[in-house]
GROMACS .gro file of C-alpha atoms in nm:
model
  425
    1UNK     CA    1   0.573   5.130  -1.539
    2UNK     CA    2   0.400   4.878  -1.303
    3UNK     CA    3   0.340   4.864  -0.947
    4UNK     CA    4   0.592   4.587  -0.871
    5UNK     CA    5   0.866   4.916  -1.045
    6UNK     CA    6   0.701   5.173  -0.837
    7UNK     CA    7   0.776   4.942  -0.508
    8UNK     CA    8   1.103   4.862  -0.577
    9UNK     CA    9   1.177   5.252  -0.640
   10UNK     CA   10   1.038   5.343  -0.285
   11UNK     CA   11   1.257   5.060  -0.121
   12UNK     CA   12   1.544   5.208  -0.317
   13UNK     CA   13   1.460   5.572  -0.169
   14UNK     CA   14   1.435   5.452   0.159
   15UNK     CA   15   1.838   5.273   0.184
   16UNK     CA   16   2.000   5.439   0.454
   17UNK     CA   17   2.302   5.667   0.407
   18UNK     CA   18   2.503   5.399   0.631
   19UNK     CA   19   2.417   5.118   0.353
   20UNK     CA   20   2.702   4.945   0.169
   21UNK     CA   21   2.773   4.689  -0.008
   22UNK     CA   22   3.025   4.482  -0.221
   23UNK     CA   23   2.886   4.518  -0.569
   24UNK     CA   24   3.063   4.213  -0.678
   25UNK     CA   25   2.983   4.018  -0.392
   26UNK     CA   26   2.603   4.105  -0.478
   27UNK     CA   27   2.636   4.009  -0.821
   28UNK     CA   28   2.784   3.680  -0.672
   29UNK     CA   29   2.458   3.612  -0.527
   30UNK     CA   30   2.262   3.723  -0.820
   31UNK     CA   31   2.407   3.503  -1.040
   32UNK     CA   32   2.360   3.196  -0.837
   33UNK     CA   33   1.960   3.297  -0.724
   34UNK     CA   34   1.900   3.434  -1.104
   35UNK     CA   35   1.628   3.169  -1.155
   36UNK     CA   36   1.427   3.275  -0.812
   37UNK     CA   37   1.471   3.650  -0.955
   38UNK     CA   38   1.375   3.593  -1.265
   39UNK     CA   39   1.680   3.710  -1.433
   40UNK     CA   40   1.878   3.564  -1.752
   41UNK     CA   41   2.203   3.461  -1.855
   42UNK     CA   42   2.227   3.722  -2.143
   43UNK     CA   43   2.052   3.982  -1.875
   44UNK     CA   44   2.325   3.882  -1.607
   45UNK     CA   45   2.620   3.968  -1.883
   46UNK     CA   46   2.472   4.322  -1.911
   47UNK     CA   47   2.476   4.385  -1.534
   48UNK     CA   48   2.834   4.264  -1.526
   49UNK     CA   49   2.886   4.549  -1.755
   50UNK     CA   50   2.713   4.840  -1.628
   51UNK     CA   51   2.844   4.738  -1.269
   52UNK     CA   52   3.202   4.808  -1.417
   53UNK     CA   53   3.090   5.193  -1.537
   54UNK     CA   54   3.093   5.232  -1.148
   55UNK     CA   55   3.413   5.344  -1.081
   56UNK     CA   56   3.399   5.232  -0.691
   57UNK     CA   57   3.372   4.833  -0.595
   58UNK     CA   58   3.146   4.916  -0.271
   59UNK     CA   59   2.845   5.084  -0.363
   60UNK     CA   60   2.699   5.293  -0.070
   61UNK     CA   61   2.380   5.450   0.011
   62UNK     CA   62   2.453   5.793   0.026
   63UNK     CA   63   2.641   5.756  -0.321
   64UNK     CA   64   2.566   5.872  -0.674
   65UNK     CA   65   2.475   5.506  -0.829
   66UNK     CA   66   2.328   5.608  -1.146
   67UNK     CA   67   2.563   5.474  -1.450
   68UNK     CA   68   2.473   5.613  -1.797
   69UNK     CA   69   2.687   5.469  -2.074
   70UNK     CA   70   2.564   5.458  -2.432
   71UNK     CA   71   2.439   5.115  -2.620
   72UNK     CA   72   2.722   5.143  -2.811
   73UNK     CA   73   2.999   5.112  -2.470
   74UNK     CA   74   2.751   4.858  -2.334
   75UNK     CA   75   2.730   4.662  -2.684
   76UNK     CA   76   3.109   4.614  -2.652
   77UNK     CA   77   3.122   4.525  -2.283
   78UNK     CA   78   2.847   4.243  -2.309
   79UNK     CA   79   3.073   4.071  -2.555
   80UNK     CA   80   2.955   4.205  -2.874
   81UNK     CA   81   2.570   4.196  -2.775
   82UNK     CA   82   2.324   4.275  -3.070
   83UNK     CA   83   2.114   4.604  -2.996
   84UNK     CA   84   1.803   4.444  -3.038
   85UNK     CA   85   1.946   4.173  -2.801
   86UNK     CA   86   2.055   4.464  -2.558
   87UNK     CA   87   1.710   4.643  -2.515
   88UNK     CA   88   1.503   4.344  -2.452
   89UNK     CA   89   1.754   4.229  -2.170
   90UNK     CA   90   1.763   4.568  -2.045
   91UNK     CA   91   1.430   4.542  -2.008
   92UNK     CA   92   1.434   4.214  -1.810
   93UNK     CA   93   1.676   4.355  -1.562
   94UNK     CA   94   1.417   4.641  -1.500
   95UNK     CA   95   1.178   4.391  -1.433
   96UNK     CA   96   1.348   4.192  -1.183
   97UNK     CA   97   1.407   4.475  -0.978
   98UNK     CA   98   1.774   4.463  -1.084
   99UNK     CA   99   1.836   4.849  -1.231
  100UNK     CA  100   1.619   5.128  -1.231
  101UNK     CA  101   1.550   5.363  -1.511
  102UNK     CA  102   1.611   5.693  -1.493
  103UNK     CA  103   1.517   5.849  -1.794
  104UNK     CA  104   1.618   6.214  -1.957
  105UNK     CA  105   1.358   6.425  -2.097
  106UNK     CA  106   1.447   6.376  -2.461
  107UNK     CA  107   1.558   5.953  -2.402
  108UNK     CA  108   1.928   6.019  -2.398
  109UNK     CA  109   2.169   5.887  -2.093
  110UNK     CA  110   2.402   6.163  -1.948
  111UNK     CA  111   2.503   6.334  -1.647
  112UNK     CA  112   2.508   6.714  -1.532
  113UNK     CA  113   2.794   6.869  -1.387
  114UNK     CA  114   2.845   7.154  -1.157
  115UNK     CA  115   3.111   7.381  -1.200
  116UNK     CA  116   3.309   7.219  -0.966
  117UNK     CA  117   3.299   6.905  -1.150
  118UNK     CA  118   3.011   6.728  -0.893
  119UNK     CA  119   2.742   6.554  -1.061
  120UNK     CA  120   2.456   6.717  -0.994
  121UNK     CA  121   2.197   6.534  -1.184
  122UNK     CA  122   2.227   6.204  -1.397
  123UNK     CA  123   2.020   5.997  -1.659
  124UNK     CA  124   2.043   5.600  -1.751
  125UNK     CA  125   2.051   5.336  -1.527
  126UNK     CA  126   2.036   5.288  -1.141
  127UNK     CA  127   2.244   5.049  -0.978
  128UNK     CA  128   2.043   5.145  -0.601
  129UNK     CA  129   1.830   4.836  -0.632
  130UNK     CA  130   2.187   4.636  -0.576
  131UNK     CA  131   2.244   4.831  -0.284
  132UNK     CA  132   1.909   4.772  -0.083
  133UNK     CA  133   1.798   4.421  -0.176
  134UNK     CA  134   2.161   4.252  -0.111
  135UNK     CA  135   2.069   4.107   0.235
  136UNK     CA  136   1.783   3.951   0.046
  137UNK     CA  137   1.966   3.859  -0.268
  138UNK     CA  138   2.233   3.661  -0.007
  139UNK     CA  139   1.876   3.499   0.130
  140UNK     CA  140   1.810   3.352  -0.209
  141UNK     CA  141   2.130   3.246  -0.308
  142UNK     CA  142   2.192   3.070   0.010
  143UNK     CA  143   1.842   2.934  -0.052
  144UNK     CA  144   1.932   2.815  -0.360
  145UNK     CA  145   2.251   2.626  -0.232
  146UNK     CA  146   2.073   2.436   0.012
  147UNK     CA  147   1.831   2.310  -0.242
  148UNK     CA  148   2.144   2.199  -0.423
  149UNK     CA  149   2.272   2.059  -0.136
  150UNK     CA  150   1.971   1.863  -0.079
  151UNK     CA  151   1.918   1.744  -0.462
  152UNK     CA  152   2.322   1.622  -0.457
  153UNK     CA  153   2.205   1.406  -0.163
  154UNK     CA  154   1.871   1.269  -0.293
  155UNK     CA  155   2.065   1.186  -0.612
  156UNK     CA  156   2.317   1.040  -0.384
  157UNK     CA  157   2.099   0.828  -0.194
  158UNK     CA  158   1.883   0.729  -0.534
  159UNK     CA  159   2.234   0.581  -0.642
  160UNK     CA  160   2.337   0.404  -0.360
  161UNK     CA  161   1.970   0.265  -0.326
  162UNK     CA  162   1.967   0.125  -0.675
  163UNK     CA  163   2.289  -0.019  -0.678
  164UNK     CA  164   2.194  -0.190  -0.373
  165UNK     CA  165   1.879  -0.348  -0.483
  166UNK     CA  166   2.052  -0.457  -0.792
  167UNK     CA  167   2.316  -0.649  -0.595
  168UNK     CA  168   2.063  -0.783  -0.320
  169UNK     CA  169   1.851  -0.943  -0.607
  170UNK     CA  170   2.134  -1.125  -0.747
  171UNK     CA  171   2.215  -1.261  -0.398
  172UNK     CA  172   1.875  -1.372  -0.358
  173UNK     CA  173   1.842  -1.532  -0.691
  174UNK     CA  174   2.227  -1.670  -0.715
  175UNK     CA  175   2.172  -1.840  -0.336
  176UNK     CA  176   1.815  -2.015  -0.466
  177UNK     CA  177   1.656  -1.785  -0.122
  178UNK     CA  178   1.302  -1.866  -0.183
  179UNK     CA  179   1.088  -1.556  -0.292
  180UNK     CA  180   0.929  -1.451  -0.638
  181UNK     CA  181   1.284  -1.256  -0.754
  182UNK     CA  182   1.091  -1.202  -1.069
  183UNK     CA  183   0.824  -0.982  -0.939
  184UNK     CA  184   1.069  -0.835  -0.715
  185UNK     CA  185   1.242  -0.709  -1.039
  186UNK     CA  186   0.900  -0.538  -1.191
  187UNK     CA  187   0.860  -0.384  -0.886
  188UNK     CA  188   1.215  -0.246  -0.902
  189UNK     CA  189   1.163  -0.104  -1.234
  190UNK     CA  190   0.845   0.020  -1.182
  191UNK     CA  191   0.967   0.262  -0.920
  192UNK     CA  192   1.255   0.377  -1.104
  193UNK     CA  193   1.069   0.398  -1.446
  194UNK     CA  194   0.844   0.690  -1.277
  195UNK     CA  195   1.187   0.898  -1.261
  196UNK     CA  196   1.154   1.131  -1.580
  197UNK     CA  197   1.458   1.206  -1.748
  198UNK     CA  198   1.507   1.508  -1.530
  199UNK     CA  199   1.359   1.484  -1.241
  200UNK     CA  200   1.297   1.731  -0.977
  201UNK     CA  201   1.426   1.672  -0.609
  202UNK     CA  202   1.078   1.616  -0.468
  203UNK     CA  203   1.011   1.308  -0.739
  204UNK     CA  204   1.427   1.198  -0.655
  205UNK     CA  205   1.347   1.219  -0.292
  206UNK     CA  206   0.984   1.040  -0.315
  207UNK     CA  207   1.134   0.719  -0.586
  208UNK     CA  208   1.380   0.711  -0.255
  209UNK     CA  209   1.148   0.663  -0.023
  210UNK     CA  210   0.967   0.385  -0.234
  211UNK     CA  211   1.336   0.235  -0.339
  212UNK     CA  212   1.427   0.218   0.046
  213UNK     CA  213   1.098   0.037   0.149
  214UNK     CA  214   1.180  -0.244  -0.121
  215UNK     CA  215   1.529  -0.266  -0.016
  216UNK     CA  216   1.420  -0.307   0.339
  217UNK     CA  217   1.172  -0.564   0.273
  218UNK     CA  218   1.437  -0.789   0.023
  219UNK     CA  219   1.709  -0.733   0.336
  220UNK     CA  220   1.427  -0.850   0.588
  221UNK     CA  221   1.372  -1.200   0.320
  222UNK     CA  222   1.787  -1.222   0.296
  223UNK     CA  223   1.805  -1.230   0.690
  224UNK     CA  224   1.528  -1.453   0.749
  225UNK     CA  225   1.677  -1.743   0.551
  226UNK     CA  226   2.043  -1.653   0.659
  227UNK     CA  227   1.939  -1.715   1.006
  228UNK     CA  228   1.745  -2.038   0.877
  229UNK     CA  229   2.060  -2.147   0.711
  230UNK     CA  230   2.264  -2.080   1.034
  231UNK     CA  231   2.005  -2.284   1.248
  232UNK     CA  232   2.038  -2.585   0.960
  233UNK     CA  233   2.397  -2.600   0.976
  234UNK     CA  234   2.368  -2.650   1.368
  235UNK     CA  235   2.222  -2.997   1.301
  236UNK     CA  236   2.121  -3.057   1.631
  237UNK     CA  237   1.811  -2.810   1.593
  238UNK     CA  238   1.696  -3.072   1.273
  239UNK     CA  239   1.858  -3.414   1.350
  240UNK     CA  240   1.896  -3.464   0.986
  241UNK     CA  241   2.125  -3.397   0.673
  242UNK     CA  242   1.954  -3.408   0.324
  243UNK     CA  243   2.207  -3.618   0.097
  244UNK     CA  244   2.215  -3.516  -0.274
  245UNK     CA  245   2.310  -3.836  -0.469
  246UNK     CA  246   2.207  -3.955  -0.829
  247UNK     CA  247   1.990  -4.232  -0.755
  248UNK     CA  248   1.624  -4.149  -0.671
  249UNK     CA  249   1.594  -4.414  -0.361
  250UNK     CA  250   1.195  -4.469  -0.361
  251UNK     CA  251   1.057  -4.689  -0.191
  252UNK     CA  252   0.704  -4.924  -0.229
  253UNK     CA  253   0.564  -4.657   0.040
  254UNK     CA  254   0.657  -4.395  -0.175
  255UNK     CA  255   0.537  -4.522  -0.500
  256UNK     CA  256   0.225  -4.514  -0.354
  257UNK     CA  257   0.201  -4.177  -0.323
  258UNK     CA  258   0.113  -4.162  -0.702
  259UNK     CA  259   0.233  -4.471  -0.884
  260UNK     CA  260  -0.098  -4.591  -0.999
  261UNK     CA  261  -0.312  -4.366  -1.214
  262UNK     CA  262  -0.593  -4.186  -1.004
  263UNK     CA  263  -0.764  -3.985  -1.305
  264UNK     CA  264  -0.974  -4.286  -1.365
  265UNK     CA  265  -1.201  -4.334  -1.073
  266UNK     CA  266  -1.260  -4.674  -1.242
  267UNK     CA  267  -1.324  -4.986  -1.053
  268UNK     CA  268  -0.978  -5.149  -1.097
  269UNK     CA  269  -0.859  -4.885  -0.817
  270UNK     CA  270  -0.844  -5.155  -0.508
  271UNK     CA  271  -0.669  -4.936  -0.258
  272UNK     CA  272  -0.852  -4.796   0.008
  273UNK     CA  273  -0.685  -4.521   0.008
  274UNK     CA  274  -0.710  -4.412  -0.308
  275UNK     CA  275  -1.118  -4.401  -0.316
  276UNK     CA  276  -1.142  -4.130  -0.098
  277UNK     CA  277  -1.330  -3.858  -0.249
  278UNK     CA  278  -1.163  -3.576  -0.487
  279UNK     CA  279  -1.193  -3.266  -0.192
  280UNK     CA  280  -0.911  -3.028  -0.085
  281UNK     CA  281  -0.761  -3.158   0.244
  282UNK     CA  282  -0.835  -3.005   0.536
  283UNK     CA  283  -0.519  -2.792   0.660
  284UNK     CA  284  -0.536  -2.989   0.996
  285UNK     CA  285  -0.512  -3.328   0.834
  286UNK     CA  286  -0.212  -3.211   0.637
  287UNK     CA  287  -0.031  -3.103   0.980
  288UNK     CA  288  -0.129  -3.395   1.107
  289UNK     CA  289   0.035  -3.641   0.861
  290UNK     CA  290   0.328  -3.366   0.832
  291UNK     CA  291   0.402  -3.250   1.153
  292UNK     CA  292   0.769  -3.218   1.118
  293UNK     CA  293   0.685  -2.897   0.887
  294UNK     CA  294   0.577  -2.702   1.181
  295UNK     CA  295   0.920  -2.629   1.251
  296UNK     CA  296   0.990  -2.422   1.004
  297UNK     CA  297   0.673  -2.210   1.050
  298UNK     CA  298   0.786  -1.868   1.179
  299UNK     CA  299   0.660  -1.921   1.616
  300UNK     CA  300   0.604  -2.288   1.468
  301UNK     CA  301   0.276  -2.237   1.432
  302UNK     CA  302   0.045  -2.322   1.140
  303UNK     CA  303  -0.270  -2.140   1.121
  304UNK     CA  304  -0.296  -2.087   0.765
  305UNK     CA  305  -0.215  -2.247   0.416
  306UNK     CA  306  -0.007  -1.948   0.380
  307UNK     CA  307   0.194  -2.033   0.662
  308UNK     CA  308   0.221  -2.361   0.510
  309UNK     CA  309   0.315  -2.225   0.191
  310UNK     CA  310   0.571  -1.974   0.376
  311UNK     CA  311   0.712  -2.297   0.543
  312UNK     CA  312   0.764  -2.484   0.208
  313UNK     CA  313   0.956  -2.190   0.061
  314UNK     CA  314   1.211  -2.234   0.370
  315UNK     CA  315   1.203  -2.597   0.350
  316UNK     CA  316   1.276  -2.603  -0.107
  317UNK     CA  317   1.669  -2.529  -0.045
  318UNK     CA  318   1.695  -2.727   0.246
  319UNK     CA  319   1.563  -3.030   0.071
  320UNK     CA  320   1.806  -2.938  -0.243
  321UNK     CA  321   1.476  -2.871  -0.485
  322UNK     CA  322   1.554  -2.631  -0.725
  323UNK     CA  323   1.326  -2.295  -0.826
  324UNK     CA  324   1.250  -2.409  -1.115
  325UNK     CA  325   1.142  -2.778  -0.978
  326UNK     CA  326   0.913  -2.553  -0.738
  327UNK     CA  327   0.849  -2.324  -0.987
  328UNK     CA  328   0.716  -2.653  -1.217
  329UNK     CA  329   0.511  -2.823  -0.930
  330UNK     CA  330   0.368  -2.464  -0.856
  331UNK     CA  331   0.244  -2.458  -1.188
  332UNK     CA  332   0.078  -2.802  -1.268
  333UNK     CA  333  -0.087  -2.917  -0.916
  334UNK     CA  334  -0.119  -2.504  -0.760
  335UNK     CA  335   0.044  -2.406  -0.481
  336UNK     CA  336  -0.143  -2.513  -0.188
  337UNK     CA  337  -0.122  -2.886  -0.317
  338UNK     CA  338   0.309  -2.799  -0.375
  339UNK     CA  339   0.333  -2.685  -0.042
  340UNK     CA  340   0.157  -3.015   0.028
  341UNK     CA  341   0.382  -3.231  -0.151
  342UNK     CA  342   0.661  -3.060  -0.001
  343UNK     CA  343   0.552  -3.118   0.355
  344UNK     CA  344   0.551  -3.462   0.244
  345UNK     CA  345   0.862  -3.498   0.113
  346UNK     CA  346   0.986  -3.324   0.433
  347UNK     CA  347   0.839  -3.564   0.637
  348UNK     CA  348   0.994  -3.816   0.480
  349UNK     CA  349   1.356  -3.622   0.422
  350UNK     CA  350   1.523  -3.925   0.555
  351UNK     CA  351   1.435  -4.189   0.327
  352UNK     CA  352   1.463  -3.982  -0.012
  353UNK     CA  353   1.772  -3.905  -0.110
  354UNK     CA  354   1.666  -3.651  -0.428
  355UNK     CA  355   1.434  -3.491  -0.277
  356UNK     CA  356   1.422  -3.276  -0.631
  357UNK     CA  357   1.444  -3.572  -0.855
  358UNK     CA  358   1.137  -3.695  -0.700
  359UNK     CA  359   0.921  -3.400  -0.647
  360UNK     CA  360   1.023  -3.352  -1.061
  361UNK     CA  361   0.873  -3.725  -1.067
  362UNK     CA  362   0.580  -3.657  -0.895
  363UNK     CA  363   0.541  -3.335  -1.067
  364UNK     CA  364   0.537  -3.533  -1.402
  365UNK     CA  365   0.303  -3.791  -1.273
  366UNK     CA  366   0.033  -3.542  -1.164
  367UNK     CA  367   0.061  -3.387  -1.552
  368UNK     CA  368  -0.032  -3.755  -1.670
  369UNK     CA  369  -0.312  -3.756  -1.369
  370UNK     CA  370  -0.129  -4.038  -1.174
  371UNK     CA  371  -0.074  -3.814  -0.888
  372UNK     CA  372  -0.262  -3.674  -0.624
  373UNK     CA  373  -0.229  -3.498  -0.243
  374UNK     CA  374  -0.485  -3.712  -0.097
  375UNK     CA  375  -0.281  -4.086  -0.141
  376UNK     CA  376   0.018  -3.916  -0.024
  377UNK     CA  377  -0.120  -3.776   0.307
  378UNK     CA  378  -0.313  -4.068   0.389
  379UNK     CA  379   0.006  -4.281   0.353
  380UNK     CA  380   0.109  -4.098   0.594
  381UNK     CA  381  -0.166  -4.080   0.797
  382UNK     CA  382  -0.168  -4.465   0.815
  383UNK     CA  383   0.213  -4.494   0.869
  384UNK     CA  384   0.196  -4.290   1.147
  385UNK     CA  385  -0.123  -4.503   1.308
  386UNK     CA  386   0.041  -4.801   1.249
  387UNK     CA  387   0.372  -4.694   1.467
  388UNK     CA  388   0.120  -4.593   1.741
  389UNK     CA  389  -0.019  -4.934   1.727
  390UNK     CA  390   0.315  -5.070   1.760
  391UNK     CA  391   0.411  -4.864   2.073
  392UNK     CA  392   0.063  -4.925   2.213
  393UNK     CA  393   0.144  -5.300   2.206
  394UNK     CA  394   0.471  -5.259   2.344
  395UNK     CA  395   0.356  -4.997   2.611
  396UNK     CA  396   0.052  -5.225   2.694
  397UNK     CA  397   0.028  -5.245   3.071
  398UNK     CA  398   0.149  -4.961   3.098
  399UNK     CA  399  -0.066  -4.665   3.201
  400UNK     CA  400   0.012  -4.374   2.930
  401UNK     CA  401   0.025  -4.019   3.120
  402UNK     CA  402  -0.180  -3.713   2.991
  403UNK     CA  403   0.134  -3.623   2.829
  404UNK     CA  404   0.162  -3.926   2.608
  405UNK     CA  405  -0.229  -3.929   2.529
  406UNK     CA  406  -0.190  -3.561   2.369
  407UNK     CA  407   0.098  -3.641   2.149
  408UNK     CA  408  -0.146  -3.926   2.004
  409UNK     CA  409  -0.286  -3.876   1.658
  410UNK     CA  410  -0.683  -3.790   1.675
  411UNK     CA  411  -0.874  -3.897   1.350
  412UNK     CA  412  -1.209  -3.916   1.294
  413UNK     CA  413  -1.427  -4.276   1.303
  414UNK     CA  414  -1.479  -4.246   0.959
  415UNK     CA  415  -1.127  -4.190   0.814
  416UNK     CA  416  -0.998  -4.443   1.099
  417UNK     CA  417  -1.225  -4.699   0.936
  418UNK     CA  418  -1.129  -4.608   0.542
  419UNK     CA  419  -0.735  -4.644   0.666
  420UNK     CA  420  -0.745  -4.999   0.869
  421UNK     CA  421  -0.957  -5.136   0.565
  422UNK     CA  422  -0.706  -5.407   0.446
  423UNK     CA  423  -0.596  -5.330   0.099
  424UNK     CA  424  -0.663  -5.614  -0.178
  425UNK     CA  425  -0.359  -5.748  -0.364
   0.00000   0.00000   0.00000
């Protein structure tokens, strides 16, 4: 006996005469809440079987529910239940609250009749419990459907969320949209490798969360460069079409970029522009000799040489350069000096006509050390100060407005004099 027993005894003595319910109903809801009562499958089978020793299918509160058939008629009900099997069940169901005992004074289970056939006092099992705890046992089942309901859902959702990552991926990858598709990947299966092999709904529901953040972000990437491949197609917004064709069409400009070998240092170099010192380049020099890349910025701004880099991963399919041209460049000059290269080749979009051929080229050259960013931007640099000279002596007599002096290109004295230096042949 234990105080939990004792409790569920005085809630039995207190049902109300009025009190009825379906017994089979009850055991409906039993059987689907039997893990929130604590009950088991084998226990379950012998309450099936003493519920049918009650002759009447609604069980009210003002009714004899005691049932008191022998192990051997409950043996044969349960299916052919061992005894030891029996007892320990038995127990169980007492536990739970299910049955009550009500025990003779030497063990045995019987009932007392009066002489005019009325029970008047029984022994074995009570089925009251069944009686006054079926609003509560119809709580718990119903509980236990909705958390069903939910986990069919979250298993649901964890479906339709993986397939849809799965299928966005290989969009992104199969239409070359720039982005890391590799690390997208580990991140994809390190979410779903935290899901155990069964997992509750609260670890389902959480790897959905996660799941729909990624998703969100890779749709987010998908549209940004769908809407950058709409704006290319309209032409008019870059007054240019990148031609694929076989030959690589360089010319002496180009070559210049990285045509002569720069590792050196030696005293054979002649150009000017290649003895400038071995620095980084100042982001604002870069934008300067690459202006055109600015349009691809997102607000076409520049602030950053992760903007830059975030412009050069828009500009790769527009120039035709494959991932794994990028992915090579990436890899032998870094990343900020790619995105460099790339602005260059950008810049000059018009007058290459591989644009992947070459950056493969240059790519090569820089592994030999016959290739650096500084040659290339001050080519540009000086290209771009010569055409100003040229419209200055066209313009000349002409007074330039404010307008035209702040489209000019600002350098300082120094690097003005290391450009105009004439070049030795």
């Amino acid at each position: 006996m234990t105080l939990s027993q004792i409790s569920r005894q005085m809630a039995a003595k207190a049902i109300k005469p009025d009190t009825a319910a379906h017994k089979w109903h009850v055991f409906k809801d039993i059987r689907e809440a039997r893990e929130l009562i604590g009950a088991t499958d084998r226990g379950l089978a012998i309450l099936n079987a003493l519920l049918t020793f009650h002759p009447e299918t609604t069980l009210a509160g003002d009714a004899e529910l005691v049932v008191w058939p022998s192990n051997e008629q409950l043996m044969a009900r349960a299916n052919g239940m061992p005894a030891t099997t029996l007892r320990r069940h038995l127990a169980v169901l007492v536990d739970c609250g299910l049955i009550i005992r009500r025990d003779s004074p030497n063990g045995k289970r019987f009932a007392r009749k009066g002489r005019s056939g009325e029970i008047e006092q029984a022994y074995g099992f009570d089925l009251s419990p069944i009686v006054a705890r079926a609003e509560e046992f119809k709580d718990l089942a119903e509980a236990v459907r909705d958390e069903k309901k939910a986990f069919r859902v979250a298993k649901e959702q964890l479906t339709l969320l993986r397939r849809d990552i799965v299928k966005l991926i290989d969009v992104g990858i199969e239409e070359r949209v720039p982005g890391n598709w590799g690390r997208v990947q580990q991140s994809y299966q390190a979410i779903v490798g935290r899901l155990p092999r069964s997992a509750p709904r609260q670890t389902v529901e959480e790897v959905c969360m996660d799941l729909h953040g990624l998703c969100s972000e890779i749709r987010d990437v998908l549209e940004s460069f769908a809407k950058t491949q709409n704006l290319d197609a309209n032409e008019s917004h870059f007054g240019r079409h990148i031609q694929n064709s076989n030959p690589d069409s360089i010319s002496e400009s180009e070559y210049s970029f990285g045509k002569e070998d720069e590792a050196g240092g030696n005293a054979a170099e002649t150009d000017n522009v290649r003895s400038l010192p071995r620095r980084d380049l100042p982001l604002g020099i870069v934008l300067d000799a690459c202006p055109e890349i600015r349009e691809l910025a997102q607000g076409g701004v520049i602030r950053h040489w992760r903007d830059l880099l975030a412009a050069a991963e828009v500009a790769r399919p527009m120039l035709g350069i494959s991932p794994s041209a990028w992915r090579e460049a990436c890899e032998v000059i870094g990343e900020q000096h790619a995105a460099i290269t790339l602005a260059g080749i950008y810049q000059r979009a018009g007058q290459i006509n591989n644009a992947g051929g070459y950056l493969r080229s240059l790519t090569d050259r820089a592994r030999d050390g016959k290739f650096s960013t500084w040659p290339m931007v001050m080519a540009l640099l000086r290209a771009k100060l010569d055409a100003q000279k040229a419209a200055d002596t066209l313009d000349r007599g002409r007074s330039n407005d404010a307008a035209e002096a702040g489209d000019r290109l600002q350098v300082s004295d120094s690097l003005l004099k290391s450009l105009q230096r004439p070049k030795s042949r």
